[in-house]
Every structure is written in structure tokens, then in C-alpha cells.
Amino acid sequence: MNKKYERLCDEMIQRQIVSRGITDPKVISAIRQVPRHLFVSEALMDQAYGDFPLPIGEQQTISQPYIVAEMTQSLALTPDDRVLEIGTGSGYQAAVLSRIAYRVYTIERLHSLYIKARKLFDKLQYHNIVTRYSDGTTGWKDEGAFDAVIVTAGAPEIPQVLVDQLAVGGRMVIPVGSRYSQELIKITKDRKGVRQTSLGGCRFVKLIGEHAWRES
Ligand code: SAH
């Protein structure tokens, strides 16, 4: 990474991520490896390491760095894990996951974002990310079950199909609530069933699809 962005990235990790309690060295190392400025338009590159989400076109956003770190840490990933992400967007979250997990399957419903993210993964040689252009609320049945599922858009409720595609021992994280504010819910599955805990409030763009919000 170029020196200027490397410094901005280090500052971001200290001020926004470590200081707020993210401790998993795998998460911190993954974030340090991914050049976040390449996931936004040229005009926004200097703001890429700031403490906020940024627009990525099509009225969508790249999540705030801390949220990416928190969601990634909550999945407790190991190097053997296969992860499903719904909402590729800029591709940044998938890129971070791919530095820890074995393989990342990521789905995006907007064609232009899907194409852009794909090209960037190629350029950065992130060969363990598999992309798909479709409605992610129905999951990716042929590739399941997954060790982890992450939904990076806000849902009105937890899509049961995604829980069904979670392996026993699997972890899932998803923002659930109204169009304007949600709660970040963590779901774990074991032999006895499924458990839910709340990680606190958050605000995401809408998850739109068969098992979520309707288009308009
Ligand atoms: N993880 C992204 C965040 C992008 S914002 C990042 O790191 O940049 C959420 C994304 O979810 C948007 O790109 C939106 O188009 C997408 N999305 C919304 N509903 C979806 C669905 N049903 N299936 C797949 N992607 C969806």
C-alpha cells in the first residue's frame, strides 16, 4: 500500500477500531491488509479511512470501518471457514473476510456494483472470493451450508432460508429492524438449535428481495 494510505489506515485502526474494543488480531491484521481507498471513487479516496460510511453509487454505501470490524469479529472466523455475504456493495467487507476465511461467497443485487467489485477482486488477486449477481435473501443453496453468514443490509426480519443454510456450529450476523434503524443480531446454531443475541444499534441501507423489503 502507498505510504500515505498506510498511515491513514494505521490511524483508523488505532482510533476507531482498537480503541473501541476490537481485540481479535486476525481481524486487525485483515483490515490492515485491505486498501480501503480502492473501494471508493477517486474523489473520495482521501476520506476512505474516516469514521463514517461513504457513498458508492446507486444510493448504496460502504460501511463505516468500525462496523466492518465489529461484524467480522463477531463471526469468530477460522482459516477453514466458508462464509456467505449478502450485499457485496463496494466489496470491502468481503475483502476483509477473505483475508481470514477459506472462501467468501458474496451476492449483490445491483449489476453495476457487482461488476465493479468483481473487477477489483481480480485486480487485488483476492482469488478466494466468489461473486454472484442475484437476490441474496434466498441464499446460495448449492454452496451451503456455510460456517458463517453476514448480511450487510438491513432486513425487516431474519430470513429463515439463510438460517437454514448455516452449518451446525455456524455464526450469522444481520441488521434487523425498520427502514431507518436496526439492531445488529448475532445468531449461533448448535445441535440443540438456534440462539440470538443483540450487538446493539446500527443503520444500514435496505435489504431488498423476496425475503426482505420490497423494491420501493
Ligand atoms: N458490504 C458492503 C456494504 C454495501 S451496502 C461493503 O462493504 O461495501 C449493502 C449492499 O447490499 C448494497 O450494495 C445493496 O445493493 C445490496 N443488497 C441489498 N439487498 C440485497 C439482496 N437481496 N441481495 C444482494 N444484495 C443486496
Tab-separated table of C-alpha atoms and ligand atoms in Angstrom:
chain	number	residue	atom	x	y	z
A	1	MET	CA	0.000	0.000	0.000
A	2	ASN	CA	1.219	3.557	-0.632
A	3	LYS	CA	2.754	5.329	2.368
A	4	LYS	CA	0.059	7.980	2.796
A	5	TYR	CA	-2.792	5.477	2.834
A	6	GLU	CA	-0.804	3.099	5.001
A	7	ARG	CA	-0.537	5.830	7.625
A	8	LEU	CA	-4.240	6.706	7.371
A	9	CYS	CA	-5.095	3.023	7.713
A	10	ASP	CA	-2.919	2.636	10.832
A	11	GLU	CA	-4.569	5.679	12.400
A	12	MET	CA	-8.012	4.310	11.558
A	13	ILE	CA	-7.155	1.011	13.240
A	14	GLN	CA	-5.916	2.721	16.408
A	15	ARG	CA	-8.540	5.451	16.785
A	16	GLN	CA	-11.672	3.757	15.529
A	17	ILE	CA	-11.156	0.048	15.981
A	18	VAL	CA	-8.676	-0.901	18.723
A	19	SER	CA	-9.745	1.976	20.999
A	20	ARG	CA	-13.376	0.809	20.742
A	21	GLY	CA	-12.584	-2.675	21.874
A	22	ILE	CA	-11.853	-4.796	18.810
A	23	THR	CA	-9.213	-7.234	20.018
A	24	ASP	CA	-9.059	-10.160	17.567
A	25	PRO	CA	-5.588	-9.958	15.956
A	26	LYS	CA	-6.898	-11.749	12.856
A	27	VAL	CA	-9.471	-9.003	12.313
A	28	ILE	CA	-6.970	-6.213	12.843
A	29	SER	CA	-4.449	-7.845	10.524
A	30	ALA	CA	-7.102	-8.371	7.824
A	31	ILE	CA	-8.144	-4.717	7.978
A	32	ARG	CA	-4.513	-3.635	7.747
A	33	GLN	CA	-4.093	-5.715	4.571
A	34	VAL	CA	-7.030	-4.300	2.606
A	35	PRO	CA	-6.553	-0.928	0.838
A	36	ARG	CA	-9.929	0.633	1.700
A	37	HIS	CA	-9.330	3.683	-0.551
A	38	LEU	CA	-9.566	1.443	-3.636
A	39	PHE	CA	-13.170	0.539	-2.718
A	40	VAL	CA	-14.453	4.112	-3.182
A	41	SER	CA	-14.400	6.507	-6.142
A	42	GLU	CA	-11.265	8.529	-6.757
A	43	ALA	CA	-12.884	11.709	-5.434
A	44	LEU	CA	-13.475	10.062	-2.028
A	45	MET	CA	-10.168	8.229	-1.599
A	46	ASP	CA	-8.775	10.712	0.918
A	47	GLN	CA	-11.872	10.201	3.088
A	48	ALA	CA	-11.832	6.422	2.857
A	49	TYR	CA	-10.233	5.925	6.288
A	50	GLY	CA	-12.621	8.294	8.083
A	51	ASP	CA	-15.024	7.232	10.827
A	52	PHE	CA	-18.138	7.067	8.615
A	53	PRO	CA	-19.807	5.207	5.752
A	54	LEU	CA	-19.337	6.675	2.241
A	55	PRO	CA	-21.483	6.623	-0.894
A	56	ILE	CA	-20.522	4.048	-3.554
A	57	GLY	CA	-23.178	4.907	-6.168
A	58	GLU	CA	-26.696	3.523	-6.736
A	59	GLN	CA	-27.652	5.079	-3.361
A	60	GLN	CA	-25.611	2.447	-1.533
A	61	THR	CA	-22.760	2.849	0.946
A	62	ILE	CA	-19.521	1.225	2.064
A	63	SER	CA	-19.951	0.543	5.805
A	64	GLN	CA	-18.124	2.500	8.500
A	65	PRO	CA	-14.766	0.828	9.320
A	66	TYR	CA	-15.754	0.059	12.927
A	67	ILE	CA	-18.935	-1.748	11.824
A	68	VAL	CA	-16.904	-3.885	9.401
A	69	ALA	CA	-14.505	-4.765	12.229
A	70	GLU	CA	-17.285	-5.492	14.723
A	71	MET	CA	-19.259	-7.704	12.340
A	72	THR	CA	-16.127	-9.557	11.257
A	73	GLN	CA	-15.026	-10.152	14.855
A	74	SER	CA	-18.489	-11.372	15.841
A	75	LEU	CA	-18.210	-14.185	13.263
A	76	ALA	CA	-15.128	-15.643	15.036
A	77	LEU	CA	-13.714	-16.882	11.728
A	78	THR	CA	-11.081	-19.567	11.325
A	79	PRO	CA	-8.941	-20.214	8.211
A	80	ASP	CA	-11.130	-23.196	7.205
A	81	ASP	CA	-14.415	-21.294	7.222
A	82	ARG	CA	-16.648	-20.770	4.204
A	83	VAL	CA	-18.560	-17.511	4.512
A	84	LEU	CA	-21.667	-16.240	2.740
A	85	GLU	CA	-22.098	-12.464	2.436
A	86	ILE	CA	-25.338	-10.839	1.256
A	87	GLY	CA	-24.728	-7.337	-0.125
A	88	THR	CA	-21.319	-7.135	-1.835
A	89	GLY	CA	-21.598	-3.369	-2.369
A	90	SER	CA	-18.085	-1.985	-2.755
A	91	GLY	CA	-16.601	-5.380	-1.925
A	92	TYR	CA	-14.710	-4.051	1.116
A	93	GLN	CA	-16.361	-6.277	3.737
A	94	ALA	CA	-15.887	-9.347	1.520
A	95	ALA	CA	-12.223	-8.415	1.047
A	96	VAL	CA	-11.674	-8.221	4.817
A	97	LEU	CA	-13.430	-11.573	5.358
A	98	SER	CA	-11.340	-13.151	2.588
A	99	ARG	CA	-8.087	-12.357	4.416
A	100	ILE	CA	-9.216	-14.607	7.296
A	101	ALA	CA	-11.555	-17.260	5.918
A	102	TYR	CA	-11.008	-20.067	3.417
A	103	ARG	CA	-13.534	-18.782	0.908
A	104	VAL	CA	-16.093	-15.978	0.687
A	105	TYR	CA	-19.275	-16.260	-1.379
A	106	THR	CA	-20.766	-12.818	-1.904
A	107	ILE	CA	-24.051	-11.842	-3.558
A	108	GLU	CA	-25.079	-8.426	-4.920
A	109	ARG	CA	-28.429	-7.499	-6.495
A	110	LEU	CA	-27.260	-4.375	-8.359
A	111	HIS	CA	-25.406	-5.185	-11.557
A	112	SER	CA	-23.066	-2.179	-11.710
A	113	LEU	CA	-21.810	-2.765	-8.149
A	114	TYR	CA	-21.422	-6.485	-8.792
A	115	ILE	CA	-19.251	-5.802	-11.870
A	116	LYS	CA	-17.132	-3.175	-10.118
A	117	ALA	CA	-16.453	-5.390	-7.096
A	118	ARG	CA	-15.584	-8.378	-9.285
A	119	LYS	CA	-13.019	-6.348	-11.215
A	120	LEU	CA	-11.452	-5.066	-8.017
A	121	PHE	CA	-11.164	-8.575	-6.521
A	122	ASP	CA	-9.365	-9.633	-9.728
A	123	LYS	CA	-7.046	-6.651	-9.600
A	124	LEU	CA	-6.165	-7.284	-5.942
A	125	GLN	CA	-5.838	-11.008	-6.642
A	126	TYR	CA	-8.344	-11.986	-3.989
A	127	HIS	CA	-8.926	-15.353	-5.609
A	128	ASN	CA	-10.876	-16.866	-2.725
A	129	ILE	CA	-13.874	-14.557	-3.259
A	130	VAL	CA	-16.694	-15.945	-5.387
A	131	THR	CA	-19.226	-13.392	-6.638
A	132	ARG	CA	-22.815	-13.722	-7.740
A	133	TYR	CA	-25.375	-11.339	-9.200
A	134	SER	CA	-28.779	-12.198	-7.690
A	135	ASP	CA	-31.195	-11.721	-4.795
A	136	GLY	CA	-29.232	-12.874	-1.758
A	137	THR	CA	-32.254	-13.216	0.523
A	138	THR	CA	-32.702	-16.747	-0.817
A	139	GLY	CA	-29.056	-17.543	-0.049
A	140	TRP	CA	-26.799	-19.760	-2.164
A	141	LYS	CA	-28.230	-23.213	-1.747
A	142	ASP	CA	-25.767	-25.107	-3.979
A	143	GLU	CA	-22.773	-23.898	-1.953
A	144	GLY	CA	-24.255	-24.224	1.572
A	145	ALA	CA	-24.098	-24.985	4.389
A	146	PHE	CA	-21.860	-22.069	5.448
A	147	ASP	CA	-19.793	-21.696	8.612
A	148	ALA	CA	-20.699	-18.023	8.717
A	149	VAL	CA	-23.316	-15.777	7.119
A	150	ILE	CA	-23.115	-11.973	7.105
A	151	VAL	CA	-25.861	-9.706	5.831
A	152	THR	CA	-24.699	-6.142	5.196
A	153	ALA	CA	-28.098	-4.545	4.528
A	154	GLY	CA	-30.998	-4.019	6.937
A	155	ALA	CA	-33.753	-6.649	6.992
A	156	PRO	CA	-37.317	-6.398	8.381
A	157	GLU	CA	-36.812	-9.848	9.903
A	158	ILE	CA	-34.330	-12.717	9.810
A	159	PRO	CA	-34.764	-14.662	6.542
A	160	GLN	CA	-35.267	-18.284	7.647
A	161	VAL	CA	-33.644	-19.628	4.448
A	162	LEU	CA	-30.359	-18.030	5.491
A	163	VAL	CA	-30.542	-19.628	8.941
A	164	ASP	CA	-31.251	-22.935	7.184
A	165	GLN	CA	-28.050	-22.545	5.144
A	166	LEU	CA	-25.970	-22.083	8.296
A	167	ALA	CA	-23.946	-25.163	9.329
A	168	VAL	CA	-24.207	-26.614	12.832
A	169	GLY	CA	-21.627	-24.617	14.787
A	170	GLY	CA	-22.194	-21.701	12.419
A	171	ARG	CA	-22.481	-17.971	13.196
A	172	MET	CA	-24.566	-15.341	11.457
A	173	VAL	CA	-24.797	-11.586	11.829
A	174	ILE	CA	-27.587	-9.430	10.396
A	175	PRO	CA	-29.074	-5.956	10.984
A	176	VAL	CA	-32.802	-6.316	11.718
A	177	GLY	CA	-35.375	-3.577	12.224
A	178	SER	CA	-37.157	-0.743	10.436
A	179	ARG	CA	-36.073	1.025	7.257
A	180	TYR	CA	-34.308	3.701	9.310
A	181	SER	CA	-32.657	1.906	12.202
A	182	GLN	CA	-31.836	-1.645	13.102
A	183	GLU	CA	-30.328	-3.845	15.746
A	184	LEU	CA	-27.327	-5.945	14.884
A	185	ILE	CA	-28.344	-9.521	15.681
A	186	LYS	CA	-25.927	-12.397	16.101
A	187	ILE	CA	-27.262	-15.907	15.599
A	188	THR	CA	-25.475	-19.092	16.546
A	189	LYS	CA	-26.537	-22.589	15.610
A	190	ASP	CA	-25.659	-25.741	17.520
A	191	ARG	CA	-27.091	-29.255	17.716
A	192	LYS	CA	-29.796	-28.069	20.094
A	193	GLY	CA	-30.983	-25.183	17.946
A	194	VAL	CA	-30.538	-21.504	17.260
A	195	ARG	CA	-29.681	-18.693	19.695
A	196	GLN	CA	-29.876	-14.922	19.208
A	197	THR	CA	-28.059	-12.062	20.897
A	198	SER	CA	-28.063	-8.328	20.188
A	199	LEU	CA	-24.831	-6.457	19.465
A	200	GLY	CA	-26.515	-3.040	19.603
A	201	GLY	CA	-27.990	-0.436	17.289
A	202	CYS	CA	-26.923	0.264	13.734
A	203	ARG	CA	-28.081	1.809	10.486
A	204	PHE	CA	-27.806	0.100	7.114
A	205	VAL	CA	-29.327	0.558	3.665
A	206	LYS	CA	-32.282	-1.687	2.895
A	207	LEU	CA	-32.041	-5.379	2.125
A	208	ILE	CA	-34.363	-5.712	-0.868
A	209	GLY	CA	-35.636	-9.062	-2.085
A	210	GLU	CA	-38.010	-11.969	-1.834
A	211	HIS	CA	-37.441	-12.461	1.918
A	212	ALA	CA	-36.901	-8.810	2.872
A	213	TRP	CA	-38.147	-5.350	1.837
A	214	ARG	CA	-39.944	-4.835	-1.471
A	215	GLU	CA	-38.355	-2.651	-4.112
A	216	SER	CA	-39.795	0.835	-3.380
B	1	SAH	N1	-20.708	-4.987	2.346
B	1	SAH	C1	-20.793	-3.759	1.598
B	1	SAH	C2	-21.934	-2.870	2.092
B	1	SAH	C3	-22.760	-2.450	0.945
B	1	SAH	S1	-24.290	-1.685	1.274
B	1	SAH	C4	-19.465	-3.044	1.549
B	1	SAH	O1	-18.529	-3.465	2.242
B	1	SAH	O2	-19.325	-2.074	0.794
B	1	SAH	C5	-25.422	-3.028	1.060
B	1	SAH	C6	-25.451	-3.675	-0.293
B	1	SAH	O3	-26.463	-4.682	-0.232
B	1	SAH	C7	-25.863	-2.772	-1.458
B	1	SAH	O4	-24.896	-2.844	-2.461
B	1	SAH	C8	-27.194	-3.363	-1.941
B	1	SAH	O5	-27.410	-3.261	-3.336
B	1	SAH	C9	-27.046	-4.796	-1.508
B	1	SAH	N2	-28.298	-5.552	-1.390
B	1	SAH	C10	-29.491	-5.133	-0.890
B	1	SAH	N3	-30.397	-6.134	-0.947
B	1	SAH	C11	-29.753	-7.217	-1.489
B	1	SAH	C12	-30.149	-8.553	-1.805
B	1	SAH	N4	-31.383	-9.002	-1.591
B	1	SAH	N5	-29.235	-9.378	-2.336
B	1	SAH	C13	-27.965	-8.961	-2.582
B	1	SAH	N6	-27.532	-7.708	-2.310
B	1	SAH	C14	-28.414	-6.840	-1.767
